[in-house]
Tab-separated table of C-alpha atoms in Angstrom:
chain	number	residue	atom	x	y	z
A	975	UNK	CA	-23.123	6.634	-1.486
A	976	UNK	CA	-24.545	10.116	-1.937
A	977	UNK	CA	-22.471	13.095	-2.907
A	978	UNK	CA	-22.750	14.595	0.567
A	979	UNK	CA	-21.764	11.351	2.278
A	980	UNK	CA	-19.131	10.238	-0.201
A	981	UNK	CA	-15.797	9.311	1.277
A	982	UNK	CA	-12.376	9.158	-0.322
A	983	UNK	CA	-9.751	6.426	-0.383
A	984	UNK	CA	-6.170	7.316	-1.266
A	985	UNK	CA	-4.046	4.611	-2.873
A	986	UNK	CA	-0.342	5.292	-2.346
A	987	UNK	CA	1.577	3.170	-4.820
A	988	UNK	CA	-1.019	2.840	-7.560
A	989	UNK	CA	0.092	0.044	-9.855
A	990	UNK	CA	-1.578	-2.522	-12.114
A	991	UNK	CA	-1.711	-5.197	-9.424
A	992	UNK	CA	-2.711	-4.681	-5.819
A	993	UNK	CA	-2.984	-0.890	-5.976
A	994	UNK	CA	-5.650	-0.967	-8.650
A	995	UNK	CA	-7.440	-3.868	-6.979
A	996	UNK	CA	-7.676	-1.822	-3.785
A	997	UNK	CA	-8.893	1.177	-5.795
A	998	UNK	CA	-11.653	-0.849	-7.441
A	999	UNK	CA	-12.629	-2.538	-4.171
A	1000	UNK	CA	-13.151	0.678	-2.265
A	1001	UNK	CA	-14.644	2.323	-5.319
A	1002	UNK	CA	-17.321	-0.373	-5.503
A	1003	UNK	CA	-18.367	0.663	-2.014
A	1004	UNK	CA	-19.008	4.208	-3.191
A	1005	UNK	CA	-15.667	5.739	-2.322
A	1006	UNK	CA	-14.009	8.276	-4.576
A	1007	UNK	CA	-10.446	7.182	-5.279
A	1008	UNK	CA	-7.219	9.170	-5.449
A	1009	UNK	CA	-4.306	7.363	-7.078
A	1010	UNK	CA	-0.729	8.350	-6.223
A	1011	UNK	CA	2.406	7.012	-7.873
A	1012	UNK	CA	5.847	8.167	-8.991
A	1013	UNK	CA	4.893	8.743	-12.610
A	1014	UNK	CA	1.733	9.552	-14.527
A	1015	UNK	CA	2.665	7.248	-17.427
A	1016	UNK	CA	-0.214	4.857	-16.668
A	1017	UNK	CA	-2.589	7.158	-14.833
A	1018	UNK	CA	-4.888	7.829	-17.766
A	1019	UNK	CA	-5.548	4.124	-18.206
A	1020	UNK	CA	-6.062	3.632	-14.467
A	1021	UNK	CA	-8.557	6.481	-14.191
A	1022	UNK	CA	-10.371	5.267	-17.307
A	1023	UNK	CA	-10.640	1.780	-15.811
A	1024	UNK	CA	-12.165	3.168	-12.641
A	1025	UNK	CA	-14.475	5.515	-14.546
A	1026	UNK	CA	-15.684	2.554	-16.587
A	1027	UNK	CA	-16.731	0.953	-13.312
A	1028	UNK	CA	-18.603	4.097	-12.282
A	1029	UNK	CA	-15.937	5.219	-9.804
A	1030	UNK	CA	-14.987	8.866	-9.387
A	1031	UNK	CA	-11.190	8.914	-9.507
A	1032	UNK	CA	-8.275	11.266	-10.005
A	1033	UNK	CA	-4.527	10.717	-10.184
A	1034	UNK	CA	-1.614	12.538	-8.593
A	1035	UNK	CA	2.141	12.262	-9.098
A	1036	UNK	CA	4.468	12.030	-6.117
A	1037	UNK	CA	7.409	9.946	-4.980
A	1038	UNK	CA	6.674	9.276	-1.322
A	1039	UNK	CA	10.372	9.694	-0.543
A	1040	UNK	CA	10.017	13.335	-1.564
A	1041	UNK	CA	8.394	14.574	1.638
A	1042	UNK	CA	7.236	17.936	0.311
A	1043	UNK	CA	5.868	16.519	-2.933
A	1044	UNK	CA	3.984	13.780	-1.095
A	1045	UNK	CA	2.489	16.279	1.330
A	1046	UNK	CA	1.455	18.515	-1.560
A	1047	UNK	CA	-0.262	15.558	-3.224
A	1048	UNK	CA	-2.353	14.948	-0.109
A	1049	UNK	CA	-3.234	18.626	0.030
A	1050	UNK	CA	-4.360	18.478	-3.598
A	1051	UNK	CA	-6.420	15.356	-2.911
A	1052	UNK	CA	-8.129	17.008	0.046
A	1053	UNK	CA	-8.876	20.060	-2.083
A	1054	UNK	CA	-10.280	17.883	-4.864
A	1055	UNK	CA	-12.383	15.512	-2.763
A	1056	UNK	CA	-12.882	17.255	0.569
A	1057	UNK	CA	-11.685	14.600	3.021
A	1058	UNK	CA	-9.272	11.691	3.111
A	1059	UNK	CA	-11.069	8.857	4.836
A	1060	UNK	CA	-8.873	5.850	4.030
A	1061	UNK	CA	-5.158	5.793	3.300
A	1062	UNK	CA	-3.741	2.647	1.694
A	1063	UNK	CA	0.062	2.646	1.784
A	1064	UNK	CA	1.684	0.220	-0.639
A	1065	UNK	CA	4.471	1.839	-2.677
A	1066	UNK	CA	6.472	-0.611	-4.770
A	1067	UNK	CA	10.196	-1.066	-5.168
A	1068	UNK	CA	11.934	1.810	-6.919
A	1069	UNK	CA	14.399	-0.463	-8.743
A	1070	UNK	CA	12.852	-3.765	-9.769
A	1071	UNK	CA	16.048	-5.037	-11.381
A	1072	UNK	CA	18.305	-4.597	-8.352
A	1073	UNK	CA	18.071	-7.456	-5.835
A	1074	UNK	CA	18.889	-6.700	-2.187
A	1075	UNK	CA	22.055	-7.913	-0.503
A	1076	UNK	CA	21.535	-10.867	1.837
A	1077	UNK	CA	21.352	-10.038	5.526
A	1078	UNK	CA	24.897	-11.282	6.187
A	1079	UNK	CA	26.226	-8.719	3.725
A	1080	UNK	CA	23.920	-5.831	4.636
A	1081	UNK	CA	25.549	-2.754	6.128
A	1082	UNK	CA	23.990	0.103	8.043
A	1083	UNK	CA	23.689	2.189	4.889
A	1084	UNK	CA	21.641	-0.594	3.293
A	1085	UNK	CA	19.256	-0.559	6.240
A	1086	UNK	CA	18.979	3.223	6.125
A	1087	UNK	CA	18.129	3.022	2.420
A	1088	UNK	CA	15.513	0.330	3.026
A	1089	UNK	CA	13.951	2.399	5.782
A	1090	UNK	CA	13.297	5.181	3.276
A	1091	UNK	CA	10.020	3.414	2.529
A	1092	UNK	CA	8.951	3.526	6.203
A	1093	UNK	CA	9.561	7.184	7.002
A	1094	UNK	CA	7.079	8.417	4.370
A	1095	UNK	CA	4.372	6.261	5.933
A	1096	UNK	CA	4.846	8.154	9.186
A	1097	UNK	CA	4.781	11.513	7.381
A	1098	UNK	CA	1.616	10.678	5.443
A	1099	UNK	CA	-0.167	9.399	8.520
A	1100	UNK	CA	0.796	12.626	10.266
A	1101	UNK	CA	-0.997	14.537	7.513
A	1102	UNK	CA	-4.263	12.591	7.497
A	1103	UNK	CA	-4.642	11.262	11.030
A	1104	UNK	CA	-5.693	14.507	12.772
A	1105	UNK	CA	-8.661	14.853	10.422
A	1106	UNK	CA	-9.655	11.221	10.918
A	1107	UNK	CA	-9.453	11.472	14.692
A	1108	UNK	CA	-11.383	14.737	14.596
A	1109	UNK	CA	-14.181	13.087	12.608
A	1110	UNK	CA	-14.046	9.963	14.752
A	1111	UNK	CA	-13.614	7.646	11.759
A	1112	UNK	CA	-11.116	6.596	9.142
A	1113	UNK	CA	-8.713	3.885	8.095
A	1114	UNK	CA	-4.997	3.288	7.534
A	1115	UNK	CA	-3.931	0.112	5.737
A	1116	UNK	CA	-0.287	-0.762	5.137
A	1117	UNK	CA	1.043	-3.409	2.746
A	1118	UNK	CA	4.340	-5.042	3.668
A	1119	UNK	CA	6.420	-8.115	2.978
A	1120	UNK	CA	6.434	-11.590	4.500
A	1121	UNK	CA	9.947	-11.014	5.840
A	1122	UNK	CA	8.273	-8.912	8.558
A	1123	UNK	CA	7.104	-12.120	10.238
A	1124	UNK	CA	9.306	-14.839	8.729
A	1125	UNK	CA	13.118	-14.882	8.580
A	1126	UNK	CA	14.091	-14.463	4.922
A	1127	UNK	CA	17.858	-13.857	4.902
A	1128	UNK	CA	18.025	-13.265	1.143
A	1129	UNK	CA	15.936	-10.104	1.505
A	1130	UNK	CA	18.519	-8.500	3.749
A	1131	UNK	CA	17.723	-4.963	4.835
A	1132	UNK	CA	14.224	-5.199	3.340
A	1133	UNK	CA	13.354	-7.554	6.193
A	1134	UNK	CA	14.268	-4.818	8.650
A	1135	UNK	CA	12.081	-2.192	6.975
A	1136	UNK	CA	9.201	-4.652	6.511
A	1137	UNK	CA	9.260	-5.452	10.213
A	1138	UNK	CA	9.378	-1.759	11.091
A	1139	UNK	CA	6.374	-0.944	8.894
A	1140	UNK	CA	4.394	-3.833	10.377
A	1141	UNK	CA	5.197	-2.786	13.923
A	1142	UNK	CA	4.188	0.782	13.127
A	1143	UNK	CA	0.826	-0.415	11.784
A	1144	UNK	CA	0.141	-2.688	14.757
A	1145	UNK	CA	1.115	-0.015	17.258
A	1146	UNK	CA	-1.177	2.481	15.533
A	1147	UNK	CA	-3.940	-0.107	15.712
A	1148	UNK	CA	-3.546	-0.325	19.477
A	1149	UNK	CA	-3.298	3.433	19.914
A	1150	UNK	CA	-6.359	4.240	17.809
A	1151	UNK	CA	-8.684	1.441	18.925
A	1152	UNK	CA	-10.902	3.764	20.953
A	1153	UNK	CA	-10.832	6.704	18.555
A	1154	UNK	CA	-12.830	5.355	15.628
A	1155	UNK	CA	-9.803	5.028	13.336
A	1156	UNK	CA	-8.622	1.615	12.133
A	1157	UNK	CA	-5.011	0.764	11.331
A	1158	UNK	CA	-4.041	-2.584	9.882
A	1159	UNK	CA	-1.332	-4.494	8.089
A	1160	UNK	CA	-1.390	-6.719	5.014
A	1161	UNK	CA	1.609	-9.067	5.082
A	1162	UNK	CA	2.255	-10.312	1.572
A	1163	UNK	CA	4.568	-13.147	0.615
A	1164	UNK	CA	4.676	-14.044	-3.060
A	1165	UNK	CA	4.182	-12.564	-6.482
A	1166	UNK	CA	1.036	-10.487	-6.741
A	1167	UNK	CA	-0.610	-11.172	-10.074
A	1168	UNK	CA	-0.744	-8.318	-12.597
A	1169	UNK	CA	1.801	-6.344	-10.564
A	1170	UNK	CA	5.047	-4.972	-11.948
A	1171	UNK	CA	7.245	-7.484	-10.115
A	1172	UNK	CA	5.033	-10.335	-11.318
A	1173	UNK	CA	5.336	-9.084	-14.882
A	1174	UNK	CA	9.124	-8.788	-14.564
A	1175	UNK	CA	9.555	-12.288	-13.135
A	1176	UNK	CA	7.209	-14.041	-15.540
A	1177	UNK	CA	8.800	-12.286	-18.520
A	1178	UNK	CA	12.224	-13.756	-17.673
A	1179	UNK	CA	11.761	-17.464	-16.905
A	1180	UNK	CA	15.416	-18.186	-17.718
A	1181	UNK	CA	16.447	-15.848	-14.908
A	1182	UNK	CA	13.721	-16.436	-12.345
A	1183	UNK	CA	12.388	-19.882	-13.214
A	1184	UNK	CA	8.777	-20.988	-13.512
A	1185	UNK	CA	6.644	-19.435	-10.792
A	1186	UNK	CA	3.888	-21.961	-11.455
A	1187	UNK	CA	0.954	-21.433	-9.114
A	1188	UNK	CA	2.994	-19.583	-6.498
A	1189	UNK	CA	1.196	-16.300	-6.992
A	1190	UNK	CA	-1.375	-14.240	-5.133
A	1191	UNK	CA	-4.612	-12.798	-6.477
A	1192	UNK	CA	-4.690	-9.031	-5.810
A	1193	UNK	CA	-8.471	-8.996	-5.797
A	1194	UNK	CA	-8.504	-11.409	-2.861
A	1195	UNK	CA	-6.042	-9.245	-0.962
A	1196	UNK	CA	-8.088	-6.125	-1.739
A	1197	UNK	CA	-11.237	-7.850	-0.457
A	1198	UNK	CA	-9.394	-8.567	2.770
A	1199	UNK	CA	-8.249	-4.947	3.038
A	1200	UNK	CA	-11.890	-3.914	2.883
A	1201	UNK	CA	-12.870	-6.521	5.483
A	1202	UNK	CA	-10.118	-5.411	7.855
A	1203	UNK	CA	-11.245	-1.816	7.578
A	1204	UNK	CA	-14.953	-2.502	8.003
A	1205	UNK	CA	-14.993	-5.405	10.475
A	1206	UNK	CA	-12.018	-4.218	12.547
A	1207	UNK	CA	-11.704	-7.616	14.189
A	1208	UNK	CA	-8.029	-8.193	13.342
A	1209	UNK	CA	-4.972	-5.960	13.104
A	1210	UNK	CA	-3.379	-7.890	10.256
A	1211	UNK	CA	-3.661	-10.710	7.755
A	1212	UNK	CA	-0.839	-12.703	6.186
A	1213	UNK	CA	-0.904	-13.949	2.601
A	1214	UNK	CA	1.751	-16.430	1.536
A	1215	UNK	CA	2.314	-18.297	-1.699
A	1216	UNK	CA	4.907	-20.428	0.040
A	1217	UNK	CA	2.523	-22.700	1.890
């Protein structure tokens, strides 16, 4: 893709698993890539990995729950690259070691806390969508959990927020169908290989057991994200390691 035609993909929730797979997938198609995560501790390695693949990339620090900081990150990305053409929204859990309460024990405050991952999606879309609609092209891809479509009582309030994020994505898909902008949902059930949760679980077999082959390849999911965005023939795809 030439410098004048180059587009930019923003990866919200850049991590070693799916986030980086999405970054590499869009980067292979000529997109510049902007990585956003809560800390810059691993950014240098991420950017180096993308640069080694010939991908123009830059990293930005923002916790999506900090509305002003997240908005400032998007402003900085737009200043650096010119436009934001694809927004991938897949922030990970803030506390990997704290399991959710089951649904029968979840209170309203637990649901409000879980929903803190949904509200930023709406804010970020509000920042980038006017430009996409104005140009008549663009993409919004959201990654959520399997509990959005399958009852999983152990996930408690996370099931509520997963369902809300999915519904938001599908409703955007319907609203934007005639405006050149795609919105879609990746429903993910299982451990994504190379990701932080996968690393945590596999490092503690006494606590979590043997995951065996019940994992998901992030490169396959990233390929599907690209297909959803380019083919625009489906609003969502479900991946499940549970059969």
